[in-house]
Coordinates of C-alpha atoms in Angstrom, one line a residue:
Chain A
M1 CA 0.0 0.0 0.0
V2 CA 1.5 3.4 -1.0
Q3 CA 1.0 5.6 2.0
G4 CA -1.6 8.3 1.5
L5 CA -2.7 7.1 -1.9
I6 CA -6.5 7.4 -2.1
L7 CA -8.9 6.9 -5.0
L8 CA -12.2 8.6 -4.9
D9 CA -14.1 5.9 -6.7
L10 CA -17.5 4.8 -8.1
W11 CA -18.3 1.3 -9.2
V12 CA -20.3 2.4 -12.3
S13 CA -17.7 4.9 -13.6
P14 CA -15.7 3.7 -16.6
Y15 CA -13.4 6.6 -15.9
A16 CA -12.6 5.4 -12.4
A17 CA -12.0 1.9 -13.8
R18 CA -9.2 3.4 -16.0
V19 CA -7.4 4.5 -12.9
K20 CA -7.9 1.2 -11.2
I21 CA -6.5 -0.7 -14.2
A22 CA -3.5 1.6 -14.4
L23 CA -2.7 1.2 -10.7
A24 CA -3.1 -2.6 -11.0
E25 CA -0.8 -2.8 -14.0
K26 CA 1.8 -0.9 -12.0
G27 CA 1.2 -3.2 -8.9
I28 CA 0.3 -0.2 -6.7
E29 CA -2.0 -0.7 -3.8
Y30 CA -4.2 2.1 -2.6
E31 CA -7.2 2.9 -0.6
S32 CA -10.5 3.1 -2.5
K33 CA -13.3 5.4 -1.2
E34 CA -16.6 4.7 -2.9
E35 CA -18.6 7.9 -3.5
D36 CA -22.3 8.3 -3.3
L37 CA -23.2 10.7 -6.1
S38 CA -26.5 11.6 -4.5
N39 CA -24.6 12.7 -1.4
K40 CA -21.1 13.6 -2.5
S41 CA -18.4 13.5 0.2
S42 CA -16.9 16.8 1.5
L43 CA -13.6 15.2 0.5
L44 CA -14.7 15.0 -3.2
L45 CA -16.0 18.6 -3.2
E46 CA -12.8 19.8 -1.7
M47 CA -10.5 17.8 -3.9
N48 CA -12.3 18.4 -7.2
P49 CA -14.0 21.8 -6.8
V50 CA -14.1 22.4 -10.5
Y51 CA -16.0 19.3 -11.7
K52 CA -17.0 17.6 -8.4
K53 CA -16.6 14.3 -10.2
V54 CA -14.9 11.0 -9.7
P55 CA -12.3 9.7 -10.2
V56 CA -9.9 11.7 -8.1
L57 CA -6.5 10.3 -7.1
I58 CA -5.1 11.8 -4.0
H59 CA -1.3 11.3 -3.6
K60 CA 0.6 12.8 -0.7
G61 CA -2.5 15.0 0.0
K62 CA -2.6 16.5 -3.5
P63 CA -5.5 15.7 -5.9
I64 CA -5.3 14.7 -9.5
S65 CA -8.5 14.8 -11.6
E66 CA -9.7 13.7 -15.0
S67 CA -9.1 10.0 -15.7
L68 CA -6.7 10.3 -18.7
I69 CA -4.6 12.9 -16.9
I70 CA -4.5 10.6 -13.8
V71 CA -3.4 7.6 -15.9
Q72 CA -0.5 9.7 -17.4
Y73 CA 0.4 10.8 -13.9
I74 CA 0.5 7.2 -12.6
D75 CA 2.7 6.3 -15.6
E76 CA 5.1 9.2 -14.9
V77 CA 5.4 8.6 -11.2
W78 CA 5.7 4.8 -11.2
S79 CA 7.7 4.6 -14.4
H80 CA 9.8 1.6 -13.2
K81 CA 7.2 -1.0 -14.3
S82 CA 4.7 -1.6 -17.2
P83 CA 5.0 1.6 -19.2
L84 CA 1.6 2.6 -20.3
L85 CA 2.5 5.3 -22.9
P86 CA 5.2 4.6 -25.5
S87 CA 8.5 6.4 -25.2
D88 CA 8.6 7.7 -28.8
P89 CA 7.0 11.2 -29.0
Y90 CA 5.1 10.4 -32.2
E91 CA 3.7 7.2 -30.7
R92 CA 2.8 9.0 -27.5
A93 CA 0.9 11.6 -29.5
H94 CA -0.8 8.9 -31.5
A95 CA -1.9 7.1 -28.2
R96 CA -3.1 10.4 -26.8
F97 CA -5.2 11.0 -29.9
W98 CA -7.0 7.7 -29.7
A99 CA -7.6 7.9 -26.0
D100 CA -9.1 11.3 -26.5
F101 CA -11.2 9.9 -29.3
V102 CA -12.7 7.4 -26.9
D103 CA -13.9 10.3 -24.7
Q104 CA -14.9 12.7 -27.4
K105 CA -16.6 10.3 -29.8
F106 CA -17.0 6.7 -28.6
Q107 CA -18.1 7.2 -25.0
A108 CA -20.3 10.1 -26.2
A109 CA -22.1 7.7 -28.7
I110 CA -22.6 5.1 -26.0
Y111 CA -24.2 7.6 -23.6
R112 CA -26.3 8.9 -26.4
I113 CA -27.8 5.5 -27.0
I114 CA -28.2 4.5 -23.4
W115 CA -29.9 7.8 -22.4
A116 CA -31.9 8.1 -25.6
T117 CA -35.5 9.0 -25.1
K118 CA -38.2 6.7 -26.5
S119 CA -37.8 8.4 -29.9
S120 CA -36.3 5.8 -32.2
E121 CA -34.6 8.6 -34.3
E122 CA -32.4 9.6 -31.4
K123 CA -31.3 6.1 -30.7
E124 CA -30.7 5.4 -34.4
A125 CA -28.5 8.5 -34.7
G126 CA -26.5 7.3 -31.6
E127 CA -26.2 3.8 -33.1
K128 CA -25.0 5.2 -36.4
E129 CA -22.3 7.2 -34.5
F130 CA -21.4 4.2 -32.5
I131 CA -20.9 2.0 -35.5
E132 CA -18.8 4.7 -37.2
C133 CA -16.6 4.8 -34.1
C134 CA -16.3 1.0 -34.0
K135 CA -15.2 0.9 -37.6
M136 CA -12.5 3.5 -36.9
L137 CA -11.3 1.6 -33.8
E138 CA -11.4 -1.8 -35.7
S139 CA -9.3 -0.2 -38.4
E140 CA -6.9 1.4 -35.9
L141 CA -6.5 -1.9 -34.0
G142 CA -5.8 -3.8 -37.2
M143 CA -3.8 -7.0 -36.6
K144 CA -2.2 -5.8 -33.4
P145 CA -3.0 -7.6 -30.2
Y146 CA -3.3 -4.2 -28.4
F147 CA -3.8 -0.6 -29.6
G148 CA -0.2 0.3 -28.9
G149 CA 1.1 -2.9 -30.4
E150 CA 2.4 -5.9 -28.5
T151 CA 1.8 -4.6 -25.0
F152 CA -1.3 -3.4 -23.2
G153 CA -1.2 0.4 -22.8
F154 CA -2.8 3.8 -22.6
V155 CA -5.5 3.4 -25.4
D156 CA -6.5 0.0 -24.1
I157 CA -7.0 1.4 -20.6
A158 CA -9.0 4.3 -22.0
L159 CA -11.3 2.0 -24.1
I160 CA -11.8 -1.3 -22.2
P161 CA -14.0 0.1 -19.3
T162 CA -16.6 1.0 -21.9
Y163 CA -17.1 -2.7 -22.4
S164 CA -19.5 -2.9 -19.5
Y165 CA -21.6 -0.2 -21.1
Y166 CA -21.7 -1.5 -24.7
H167 CA -22.9 -4.8 -23.2
A168 CA -25.8 -2.8 -21.9
H169 CA -26.1 -1.2 -25.2
E170 CA -26.1 -4.5 -27.1
R171 CA -29.0 -5.7 -24.9
M172 CA -30.9 -2.5 -25.5
G173 CA -30.0 -2.2 -29.2
S174 CA -30.2 -4.3 -32.3
L175 CA -26.5 -4.7 -33.0
S176 CA -24.1 -7.5 -32.4
L177 CA -20.5 -6.4 -31.9
V178 CA -19.3 -9.9 -32.2
E179 CA -20.4 -10.4 -35.7
E180 CA -19.6 -6.9 -37.0
F181 CA -16.3 -6.3 -35.4
P182 CA -14.3 -9.5 -34.9
K183 CA -11.0 -7.8 -34.1
L184 CA -12.5 -5.5 -31.5
T185 CA -14.3 -8.5 -30.0
A186 CA -11.1 -10.6 -29.8
W187 CA -9.4 -7.5 -28.2
V188 CA -12.1 -7.2 -25.5
K189 CA -11.6 -10.9 -24.7
R190 CA -7.8 -10.5 -24.6
C191 CA -8.1 -7.5 -22.3
L192 CA -10.5 -9.3 -19.9
E193 CA -8.0 -12.1 -19.5
R194 CA -5.8 -9.6 -17.6
E195 CA -6.5 -9.5 -13.9
S196 CA -5.9 -5.8 -13.9
V197 CA -8.9 -5.4 -16.2
S198 CA -11.2 -8.1 -15.0
K199 CA -10.9 -6.9 -11.4
S200 CA -11.4 -3.2 -12.3
V201 CA -14.2 -3.0 -14.9
S202 CA -17.8 -2.9 -13.8
D203 CA -19.9 -6.1 -14.0
P204 CA -21.8 -5.6 -17.3
H205 CA -24.9 -7.3 -15.9
K206 CA -25.0 -4.9 -13.0
I207 CA -24.4 -2.0 -15.4
Y208 CA -27.4 -3.3 -17.4
E209 CA -29.6 -3.4 -14.3
F210 CA -28.3 0.1 -13.2
V211 CA -29.0 1.6 -16.6
S212 CA -32.4 0.0 -16.9
Q213 CA -33.5 1.2 -13.5
L214 CA -32.2 4.7 -14.1
R215 CA -34.0 4.8 -17.5
K216 CA -37.2 3.9 -15.7
H217 CA -36.6 6.5 -13.0
K218 CA -36.0 9.2 -15.7
G219 CA -39.2 8.1 -17.5
L220 CA -37.3 6.9 -20.6
E221 CA -38.9 3.4 -20.6
Chain B
M1 CA 13.2 25.7 -41.4
V2 CA 12.7 22.1 -40.2
Q3 CA 12.6 20.1 -43.3
G4 CA 9.1 18.6 -43.9
L5 CA 7.4 20.4 -41.0
I6 CA 4.0 21.6 -42.2
L7 CA 1.2 23.2 -40.3
L8 CA -2.3 22.9 -41.7
D9 CA -3.5 26.3 -40.4
L10 CA -6.5 28.6 -40.3
W11 CA -6.2 32.2 -39.2
V12 CA -9.5 32.2 -37.2
S13 CA -8.6 29.0 -35.2
P14 CA -7.5 29.5 -31.6
Y15 CA -6.4 25.9 -31.7
A16 CA -4.0 26.5 -34.6
A17 CA -2.7 29.6 -32.8
R18 CA -1.6 27.3 -29.9
V19 CA 0.6 25.3 -32.2
K20 CA 2.1 28.5 -33.8
I21 CA 2.9 29.9 -30.3
A22 CA 4.5 26.6 -29.2
L23 CA 6.7 26.5 -32.4
A24 CA 7.7 30.1 -32.0
E25 CA 8.6 29.6 -28.4
K26 CA 10.9 26.7 -29.5
G27 CA 12.3 28.8 -32.4
I28 CA 11.2 26.3 -34.9
E29 CA 10.4 27.4 -38.5
Y30 CA 7.9 25.6 -40.5
E31 CA 5.7 25.8 -43.6
S32 CA 2.1 27.1 -42.9
K33 CA -0.7 26.0 -45.3
E34 CA -3.8 28.0 -44.8
E35 CA -7.0 25.9 -45.2
D36 CA -10.3 26.9 -46.7
L37 CA -12.9 25.3 -44.5
S38 CA -15.5 25.6 -47.3
N39 CA -13.2 23.6 -49.5
K40 CA -11.0 21.5 -47.4
S41 CA -7.7 20.3 -49.0
S42 CA -7.2 16.7 -49.8
L43 CA -4.1 16.9 -47.6
L44 CA -6.3 17.8 -44.6
L45 CA -8.8 15.1 -45.3
E46 CA -6.0 12.6 -45.7
M47 CA -4.0 13.7 -42.6
N48 CA -7.0 14.0 -40.2
P49 CA -9.6 11.6 -41.5
V50 CA -11.3 11.3 -38.1
Y51 CA -12.1 15.0 -37.4
K52 CA -11.1 16.7 -40.7
K53 CA -10.1 19.7 -38.7
V54 CA -7.1 22.1 -38.3
P55 CA -4.6 22.3 -36.8
V56 CA -2.6 19.3 -38.1
L57 CA 1.1 19.3 -37.7
I58 CA 2.9 17.1 -40.3
H59 CA 6.4 16.1 -39.2
K60 CA 8.4 13.8 -41.4
G61 CA 5.3 12.9 -43.3
K62 CA 3.3 11.8 -40.2
P63 CA 0.3 13.8 -38.9
I64 CA -0.4 14.9 -35.4
S65 CA -3.9 16.3 -34.6
E66 CA -5.6 18.0 -31.7
S67 CA -3.9 21.1 -30.6
L68 CA -3.1 20.2 -27.0
I69 CA -1.6 16.9 -28.2
I70 CA 0.4 18.7 -30.8
V71 CA 1.8 21.2 -28.2
Q72 CA 2.9 18.3 -26.0
Y73 CA 4.5 16.6 -29.1
I74 CA 6.4 19.8 -29.9
D75 CA 7.6 20.0 -26.3
E76 CA 8.8 16.4 -26.3
V77 CA 10.5 16.5 -29.7
W78 CA 12.2 19.9 -29.3
S79 CA 12.9 19.6 -25.6
H80 CA 16.3 21.5 -25.7
K81 CA 14.7 24.9 -25.5
S82 CA 11.8 26.6 -23.6
P83 CA 10.2 23.7 -21.8
L84 CA 6.4 24.2 -22.0
L85 CA 5.3 21.6 -19.5
P86 CA 6.9 21.4 -16.1
S87 CA 9.2 18.4 -15.3
D88 CA 7.5 17.4 -12.1
P89 CA 4.7 14.8 -12.6
Y90 CA 2.2 16.5 -10.3
E91 CA 2.8 19.9 -11.9
R92 CA 2.4 18.3 -15.3
A93 CA -0.9 16.8 -14.3
H94 CA -2.0 20.2 -12.9
A95 CA -1.1 22.0 -16.2
R96 CA -2.9 19.3 -18.2
F97 CA -6.0 19.8 -16.0
W98 CA -6.2 23.5 -16.6
A99 CA -5.4 23.3 -20.3
D100 CA -8.2 20.8 -20.6
F101 CA -10.5 23.1 -18.6
V102 CA -9.9 25.8 -21.2
D103 CA -11.3 23.4 -23.9
Q104 CA -14.1 21.8 -21.9
K105 CA -15.4 24.9 -20.1
F106 CA -13.9 28.2 -21.1
Q107 CA -13.8 27.9 -24.8
A108 CA -17.3 26.2 -24.7
A109 CA -18.7 29.2 -22.8
I110 CA -17.2 31.7 -25.3
Y111 CA -18.7 29.8 -28.3
R112 CA -22.0 29.6 -26.5
I113 CA -22.1 33.4 -26.2
I114 CA -20.8 34.1 -29.7
W115 CA -23.2 31.7 -31.5
A116 CA -26.2 32.4 -29.2
T117 CA -29.5 32.9 -31.0
K118 CA -31.3 36.2 -30.5
S119 CA -32.8 34.7 -27.3
S120 CA -31.3 36.7 -24.4
E121 CA -31.7 33.7 -22.1
E122 CA -29.2 31.6 -24.1
K123 CA -26.7 34.4 -24.1
E124 CA -27.1 35.1 -20.4
A125 CA -26.6 31.4 -19.6
G126 CA -23.3 31.5 -21.6
E127 CA -22.2 34.7 -19.9
K128 CA -22.9 33.2 -16.5
E129 CA -20.7 30.2 -17.4
F130 CA -18.0 32.5 -18.8
I131 CA -17.9 34.6 -15.6
E132 CA -17.7 31.4 -13.5
C133 CA -14.8 30.2 -15.7
C134 CA -13.0 33.6 -15.4
K135 CA -13.4 33.5 -11.6
M136 CA -11.8 30.0 -11.5
L137 CA -9.0 31.1 -13.8
E138 CA -8.3 34.4 -11.9
S139 CA -8.1 32.3 -8.7
E140 CA -5.8 29.7 -10.3
L141 CA -3.5 32.4 -11.7
G142 CA -3.3 34.2 -8.4
M143 CA -0.2 36.3 -8.0
K144 CA 1.8 34.3 -10.5
P145 CA 2.9 36.0 -13.7
Y146 CA 2.0 32.9 -15.7
F147 CA -0.2 30.0 -15.0
G148 CA 2.7 27.6 -14.5
G149 CA 4.6 30.1 -12.3
E150 CA 7.5 32.3 -13.4
T151 CA 7.7 31.1 -17.0
F152 CA 5.3 31.1 -19.9
G153 CA 4.0 27.5 -20.6
F154 CA 1.3 25.0 -21.5
V155 CA -1.7 26.5 -19.8
D156 CA -0.8 30.0 -21.1
I157 CA -0.6 28.6 -24.6
A158 CA -3.9 26.9 -24.2
L159 CA -5.7 30.0 -23.0
I160 CA -4.2 33.1 -24.6
P161 CA -5.6 32.5 -28.2
T162 CA -9.1 32.8 -26.8
Y163 CA -8.2 36.4 -26.2
S164 CA -9.2 37.3 -29.7
Y165 CA -12.6 35.8 -29.1
Y166 CA -13.4 37.3 -25.8
H167 CA -12.6 40.6 -27.3
A168 CA -15.5 39.9 -29.8
H169 CA -17.6 38.7 -26.8
E170 CA -16.9 41.9 -24.9
R171 CA -18.1 44.0 -27.8
M172 CA -21.2 41.8 -28.1
G173 CA -21.9 41.5 -24.4
S174 CA -22.3 43.7 -21.5
L175 CA -19.2 42.7 -19.5
S176 CA -15.9 44.2 -19.0
L177 CA -13.1 41.8 -18.3
V178 CA -10.7 44.6 -17.3
E179 CA -12.8 45.7 -14.4
E180 CA -13.9 42.4 -13.2
F181 CA -10.7 40.4 -13.6
P182 CA -7.6 42.5 -13.1
K183 CA -5.2 39.6 -12.8
L184 CA -6.4 37.9 -15.9
T185 CA -6.3 41.3 -17.8
A186 CA -2.7 41.9 -16.7
W187 CA -1.8 38.3 -17.7
V188 CA -3.3 38.9 -21.2
K189 CA -1.2 42.0 -21.6
R190 CA 1.9 40.2 -20.4
C191 CA 1.4 37.4 -22.9
L192 CA 0.7 39.8 -25.8
E193 CA 4.1 41.4 -25.1
R194 CA 5.7 38.1 -26.2
E195 CA 6.5 38.0 -30.0
S196 CA 5.5 34.3 -30.0
V197 CA 2.0 35.3 -29.0
S198 CA 1.4 38.6 -30.7
K199 CA 2.5 37.1 -34.1
S200 CA 0.3 34.0 -33.6
V201 CA -3.0 35.0 -32.2
S202 CA -5.8 36.2 -34.5
D203 CA -6.4 40.0 -34.8
P204 CA -9.3 40.6 -32.4
H205 CA -10.8 43.2 -34.7
K206 CA -10.8 40.8 -37.6
I207 CA -12.3 38.1 -35.4
Y208 CA -15.1 40.5 -34.4
E209 CA -15.8 41.2 -38.1
F210 CA -15.7 37.5 -38.9
V211 CA -18.1 36.6 -36.1
S212 CA -20.4 39.4 -36.9
Q213 CA -20.6 38.5 -40.6
L214 CA -21.1 34.8 -39.8
R215 CA -23.8 35.6 -37.3
K216 CA -25.6 37.6 -40.0
H217 CA -25.1 34.8 -42.5
K218 CA -26.6 32.3 -40.0
G219 CA -29.6 34.6 -39.3
L220 CA -28.6 35.2 -35.7
E221 CA -28.6 39.0 -36.0

């Protein structure tokens, strides 16, 4: 256990899962504090006054927020083991581009589907975006085992926690990732075989239940 | 001139201005190719097929997209002069957080005001967001000459190109930055005294004309 290393955590958050995977890859133990979003802790409000969101990693009393920034911080501080970003500047920029793509496009498309109103148009638009994203990711992955090449790294960490959500999306939608995107599907399986991932990502069945209940609560069902 | 270093550029883009400032700080000469967004070049479409947007920096035939990623790339490749990001991992994470804040919050608020419909509510909501952002930035800057401390760096580069736009916003809105935010105002002046900045940011008067014409064209006036 690294003294004074605390993660403000949330089981449904794919962003918190990224931080957990990165710490597990580095073999770093820490204290996890589960937040209740309906009653945010004073520690969360104090540590992330700008966004008031998880994840926040607190190291030596100082907070780091925004999941991709936290993962880079972890990679820089604990650089002795399992490098997550490549050392070459071009490859680093390339990895940052695709990790950012996951946030800007892929995750946005998933949320659009999951929180779509009953209107089928809205859901269809989201699904179209999602398929476009999957095509780009399938092409970017190509024949490589991981996005960065031979070893699990930054883009894999950015993307794999969304798995629990696109499971929910598959159950809600009409698409099958397995048939349409064989490379991505094999990549998901490959990632889930890593203990760092399987222990960190949300249980997809629980996410499905969570999303279904929240949709009912919001009057979307 | 660095052989084969090309910037796909656009004079109105605050994102392209970031790249120009970073290259000027490093003393790197390059070829600028101005894009026409109504008729994008085949080079732009080929080099940034995902977003089809400027800026793109092409180095040794390989493209780097997304302005903050490009600035980090420049800092890593030409690390011999004028470091833009701090060397300490915590300070780096802190700088990345605030640069990202400029994109996620500040720039978004500016665009919301500038492209607001005639409805005053929409504009007021944007102005409220903008003021909140300015308060946070004023507090983050504090008594330091630059966001990172004594030297001009990553967050300054992320933020200063928006200056041309909030000039347009001031002329369109009811607020005066000078009175409300003396530290930010002094910081703007300090940044504009640097040749790297003054030669790279868009002329605020031209931006005002550009925004006004586009608003008319869109039927917003």
